[in-house]
Tab-separated table of N, CA and C in Angstrom:
chain	number	residue	atom	x	y	z
A	110	ASN	N	60.202	168.412	199.864
A	110	ASN	CA	59.447	168.204	201.064
A	110	ASN	C	59.521	169.424	201.973
A	111	HIS	N	60.679	170.029	202.071
A	111	HIS	CA	60.836	171.195	202.927
A	111	HIS	C	60.106	172.406	202.356
A	112	TYR	N	60.029	172.505	201.035
A	112	TYR	CA	59.297	173.610	200.437
A	112	TYR	C	57.823	173.543	200.825
A	113	ILE	N	57.277	172.350	200.874
A	113	ILE	CA	55.881	172.184	201.277
A	113	ILE	C	55.729	172.529	202.757
A	114	LEU	N	56.681	172.107	203.558
A	114	LEU	CA	56.649	172.374	204.994
A	114	LEU	C	56.744	173.871	205.263
A	115	TYR	N	57.650	174.547	204.596
A	115	TYR	CA	57.838	175.983	204.823
A	115	TYR	C	56.676	176.808	204.291
A	116	SER	N	55.962	176.311	203.311
A	116	SER	CA	54.805	177.044	202.794
A	116	SER	C	53.568	176.819	203.660
A	117	LYS	N	53.712	176.019	204.706
A	117	LYS	CA	52.635	175.727	205.659
A	117	LYS	C	51.420	175.077	204.995
A	118	LYS	N	51.675	174.228	204.029
A	118	LYS	CA	50.601	173.471	203.372
A	118	LYS	C	50.913	171.982	203.473
A	119	THR	N	51.154	171.554	204.695
A	119	THR	CA	51.553	170.163	204.912
A	119	THR	C	50.432	169.176	204.631
A	120	TYR	N	49.191	169.658	204.579
A	120	TYR	CA	48.089	168.758	204.256
A	120	TYR	C	48.252	168.188	202.846
A	121	LEU	N	48.964	168.895	201.984
A	121	LEU	CA	49.196	168.387	200.630
A	121	LEU	C	50.094	167.148	200.649
A	122	MET	N	50.985	167.081	201.635
A	122	MET	CA	51.847	165.895	201.746
A	122	MET	C	51.022	164.655	202.070
A	123	SER	N	49.931	164.827	202.807
A	123	SER	CA	49.087	163.661	203.118
A	123	SER	C	48.398	163.136	201.862
A	124	TYR	N	48.027	164.036	200.941
A	124	TYR	CA	47.439	163.585	199.684
A	124	TYR	C	48.449	162.777	198.875
A	125	ASN	N	49.689	163.253	198.832
A	125	ASN	CA	50.738	162.530	198.115
A	125	ASN	C	50.972	161.157	198.736
A	126	THR	N	51.008	161.111	200.064
A	126	THR	CA	51.247	159.846	200.769
A	126	THR	C	50.097	158.874	200.528
A	127	PHE	N	48.874	159.370	200.592
A	127	PHE	CA	47.717	158.509	200.373
A	127	PHE	C	47.702	157.960	198.950
A	128	THR	N	47.989	158.805	197.963
A	128	THR	CA	48.013	158.358	196.570
A	128	THR	C	49.097	157.319	196.348
A	129	ALA	N	50.290	157.565	196.888
A	129	ALA	CA	51.373	156.588	196.748
A	129	ALA	C	51.024	155.282	197.460
A	130	GLY	N	50.310	155.376	198.571
A	130	GLY	CA	49.868	154.165	199.271
A	130	GLY	C	48.892	153.350	198.439
A	131	LEU	N	47.959	154.026	197.773
A	131	LEU	CA	47.027	153.315	196.888
A	131	LEU	C	47.762	152.651	195.730
A	132	VAL	N	48.731	153.368	195.175
A	132	VAL	CA	49.537	152.785	194.095
A	132	VAL	C	50.270	151.555	194.606
A	133	ALA	N	50.788	151.629	195.826
A	133	ALA	CA	51.515	150.493	196.403
A	133	ALA	C	50.604	149.280	196.572
A	134	VAL	N	49.395	149.496	197.049
A	134	VAL	CA	48.463	148.379	197.254
A	134	VAL	C	48.107	147.718	195.927
A	135	VAL	N	47.772	148.532	194.937
A	135	VAL	CA	47.396	147.990	193.631
A	135	VAL	C	48.585	147.290	192.980
A	136	ALA	N	49.760	147.922	193.043
A	136	ALA	CA	50.943	147.320	192.438
A	136	ALA	C	51.335	146.038	193.162
A	137	ASN	N	51.236	146.026	194.476
A	137	ASN	CA	51.536	144.804	195.226
A	137	ASN	C	50.594	143.678	194.837
A	138	TYR	N	49.324	144.005	194.724
A	138	TYR	CA	48.345	142.980	194.364
A	138	TYR	C	48.682	142.341	193.024
A	139	GLY	N	49.021	143.157	192.055
A	139	GLY	CA	49.319	142.617	190.734
A	139	GLY	C	50.687	141.976	190.622
A	140	LEU	N	51.696	142.627	191.197
A	140	LEU	CA	53.058	142.151	190.988
A	140	LEU	C	53.435	140.964	191.870
A	141	ILE	N	52.828	140.857	193.056
A	141	ILE	CA	53.138	139.697	193.901
A	141	ILE	C	52.594	138.425	193.270
A	142	LYS	N	51.431	138.519	192.617
A	142	LYS	CA	50.884	137.340	191.937
A	142	LYS	C	51.813	136.868	190.825
A	143	VAL	N	52.440	137.812	190.147
A	143	VAL	CA	53.273	137.474	189.000
A	143	VAL	C	54.697	137.120	189.411
A	144	ASN	N	55.311	137.941	190.292
A	144	ASN	CA	56.734	137.802	190.589
A	144	ASN	C	57.067	137.437	192.031
A	145	GLY	N	56.086	137.224	192.866
A	145	GLY	CA	56.341	136.843	194.248
A	145	GLY	C	57.018	137.964	195.032
A	146	ALA	N	58.067	137.606	195.776
A	146	ALA	CA	58.766	138.579	196.625
A	146	ALA	C	59.422	139.675	195.797
A	147	VAL	N	59.904	139.330	194.626
A	147	VAL	CA	60.497	140.347	193.747
A	147	VAL	C	59.419	141.342	193.319
A	148	GLY	N	58.209	140.878	193.115
A	148	GLY	CA	57.095	141.756	192.774
A	148	GLY	C	56.788	142.746	193.884
A	149	ALA	N	56.932	142.305	195.131
A	149	ALA	CA	56.738	143.220	196.255
A	149	ALA	C	57.788	144.322	196.238
A	150	ALA	N	59.008	143.962	195.932
A	150	ALA	CA	60.079	144.962	195.835
A	150	ALA	C	59.821	145.913	194.668
A	151	GLN	N	59.358	145.378	193.552
A	151	GLN	CA	59.040	146.221	192.396
A	151	GLN	C	57.902	147.188	192.725
A	152	ALA	N	56.885	146.698	193.403
A	152	ALA	CA	55.754	147.544	193.772
A	152	ALA	C	56.181	148.652	194.725
A	153	THR	N	57.055	148.332	195.660
A	153	THR	CA	57.563	149.336	196.580
A	153	THR	C	58.353	150.404	195.835
A	154	CYS	N	59.160	149.975	194.899
A	154	CYS	CA	59.934	150.919	194.091
A	154	CYS	C	59.002	151.836	193.294
A	155	ILE	N	57.980	151.280	192.701
A	155	ILE	CA	57.020	152.075	191.934
A	155	ILE	C	56.321	153.079	192.843
A	156	ALA	N	55.926	152.647	194.035
A	156	ALA	CA	55.237	153.539	194.967
A	156	ALA	C	56.142	154.690	195.402
A	157	TYR	N	57.416	154.395	195.649
A	157	TYR	CA	58.349	155.451	196.043
A	157	TYR	C	58.585	156.442	194.901
A	158	VAL	N	58.646	155.953	193.690
A	158	VAL	CA	58.818	156.851	192.539
A	158	VAL	C	57.589	157.742	192.384
A	159	VAL	N	56.403	157.173	192.543
A	159	VAL	CA	55.177	157.962	192.468
A	159	VAL	C	55.160	159.018	193.571
A	160	TYR	N	55.535	158.630	194.781
A	160	TYR	CA	55.576	159.589	195.886
A	160	TYR	C	56.568	160.715	195.609
A	161	PHE	N	57.743	160.366	195.096
A	161	PHE	CA	58.743	161.378	194.763
A	161	PHE	C	58.209	162.350	193.724
A	162	LEU	N	57.617	161.829	192.647
A	162	LEU	CA	57.124	162.692	191.575
A	162	LEU	C	55.979	163.596	192.050
A	163	LEU	N	55.080	163.056	192.856
A	163	LEU	CA	53.986	163.872	193.376
A	163	LEU	C	54.499	164.960	194.311
A	164	THR	N	55.445	164.607	195.171
A	164	THR	CA	56.004	165.588	196.093
A	164	THR	C	56.789	166.647	195.345
A	165	TRP	N	57.549	166.237	194.351
A	165	TRP	CA	58.308	167.196	193.542
A	165	TRP	C	57.369	168.152	192.824
A	166	ARG	N	56.306	167.618	192.241
A	166	ARG	CA	55.345	168.459	191.524
A	166	ARG	C	54.653	169.432	192.475
A	167	THR	N	54.256	168.951	193.649
A	167	THR	CA	53.592	169.813	194.625
A	167	THR	C	54.525	170.921	195.095
A	168	ALA	N	55.756	170.577	195.413
A	168	ALA	CA	56.721	171.581	195.870
A	168	ALA	C	57.012	172.591	194.771
A	169	ASN	N	57.088	172.135	193.544
A	169	ASN	CA	57.375	173.040	192.432
A	169	ASN	C	56.206	173.986	192.172
A	170	LYS	N	54.987	173.534	192.421
A	170	LYS	CA	53.833	174.419	192.259
A	170	LYS	C	53.785	175.466	193.372
A	171	LEU	N	54.159	175.071	194.586
A	171	LEU	CA	54.126	176.009	195.705
A	171	LEU	C	55.281	177.005	195.656
A	172	TYR	N	56.428	176.540	195.243
A	172	TYR	CA	57.618	177.384	195.184
A	172	TYR	C	58.365	177.042	193.903
A	173	PRO	N	58.035	177.713	192.793
A	173	PRO	CA	58.650	177.368	191.506
A	173	PRO	C	60.175	177.478	191.540
A	174	MET	N	60.811	176.473	191.016
A	174	MET	CA	62.267	176.437	190.971
A	174	MET	C	62.750	177.245	189.771
A	175	PRO	N	63.691	178.159	189.968
A	175	PRO	CA	64.104	179.021	188.853
A	175	PRO	C	64.802	178.265	187.734
A	176	TRP	N	65.438	177.159	188.036
A	176	TRP	CA	66.151	176.435	186.988
A	176	TRP	C	65.227	175.616	186.096
A	177	PHE	N	63.940	175.499	186.441
A	177	PHE	CA	63.007	174.783	185.598
A	177	PHE	C	62.332	175.693	184.578
A	178	THR	N	62.628	176.993	184.600
A	178	THR	CA	62.055	177.887	183.606
A	178	THR	C	62.631	177.604	182.222
A	179	VAL	N	63.718	176.878	182.161
A	179	VAL	CA	64.311	176.495	180.878
A	179	VAL	C	63.322	175.669	180.066
A	180	PHE	N	62.484	174.899	180.733
A	180	PHE	CA	61.576	173.987	180.060
A	180	PHE	C	60.237	174.621	179.690
A	181	GLN	N	60.038	175.889	180.003
A	181	GLN	CA	58.802	176.553	179.617
A	181	GLN	C	58.790	176.762	178.114
A	182	LEU	N	57.602	176.769	177.546
A	182	LEU	CA	57.444	176.809	176.098
A	182	LEU	C	58.092	178.047	175.480
A	183	LYS	N	57.919	179.217	176.081
A	183	LYS	CA	58.488	180.432	175.490
A	183	LYS	C	60.013	180.381	175.488
A	184	ASN	N	60.596	179.794	176.522
A	184	ASN	CA	62.056	179.691	176.560
A	184	ASN	C	62.575	178.658	175.569
A	185	LEU	N	61.805	177.602	175.350
A	185	LEU	CA	62.200	176.607	174.359
A	185	LEU	C	62.151	177.187	172.950
A	186	LYS	N	61.116	177.996	172.688
A	186	LYS	CA	61.026	178.647	171.376
A	186	LYS	C	62.195	179.602	171.164
A	187	LEU	N	62.546	180.361	172.208
A	187	LEU	CA	63.656	181.290	172.120
A	187	LEU	C	64.976	180.550	171.883
A	188	ALA	N	65.157	179.448	172.561
A	188	ALA	CA	66.378	178.658	172.364
A	188	ALA	C	66.426	178.072	170.960
A	189	TYR	N	65.284	177.631	170.449
A	189	TYR	CA	65.229	177.080	169.090
A	189	TYR	C	65.585	178.152	168.075
A	190	LYS	N	65.054	179.364	168.250
A	190	LYS	CA	65.343	180.449	167.313
A	190	LYS	C	66.803	180.842	167.347
A	191	SER	N	67.437	180.744	168.507
A	191	SER	CA	68.846	181.129	168.591
A	191	SER	C	69.763	180.107	167.892
A	192	PHE	N	69.303	178.867	167.763
A	192	PHE	CA	70.104	177.844	167.100
A	192	PHE	C	69.842	177.765	165.600
A	193	THR	N	68.755	178.363	165.126
A	193	THR	CA	68.444	178.286	163.696
A	193	THR	C	68.775	179.583	162.991
């Protein structure tokens, strides 16, 4: 969240919030019918996870984290070759 704030692109946070809100509404509609109050809690949990993932992805695009370069394809190939 702070990476987005420091990059001065806070409008992207509103997109994440709006998307997570839509997910919450749809999930609440479906899960409350099936599970009642527990469904509301499940829908809230799903919405928060979606918000976290969207915010993490947005922040990582704006300010790439150096420790995630391990998962890039060229680094995975290099690691595979070193083990074989």
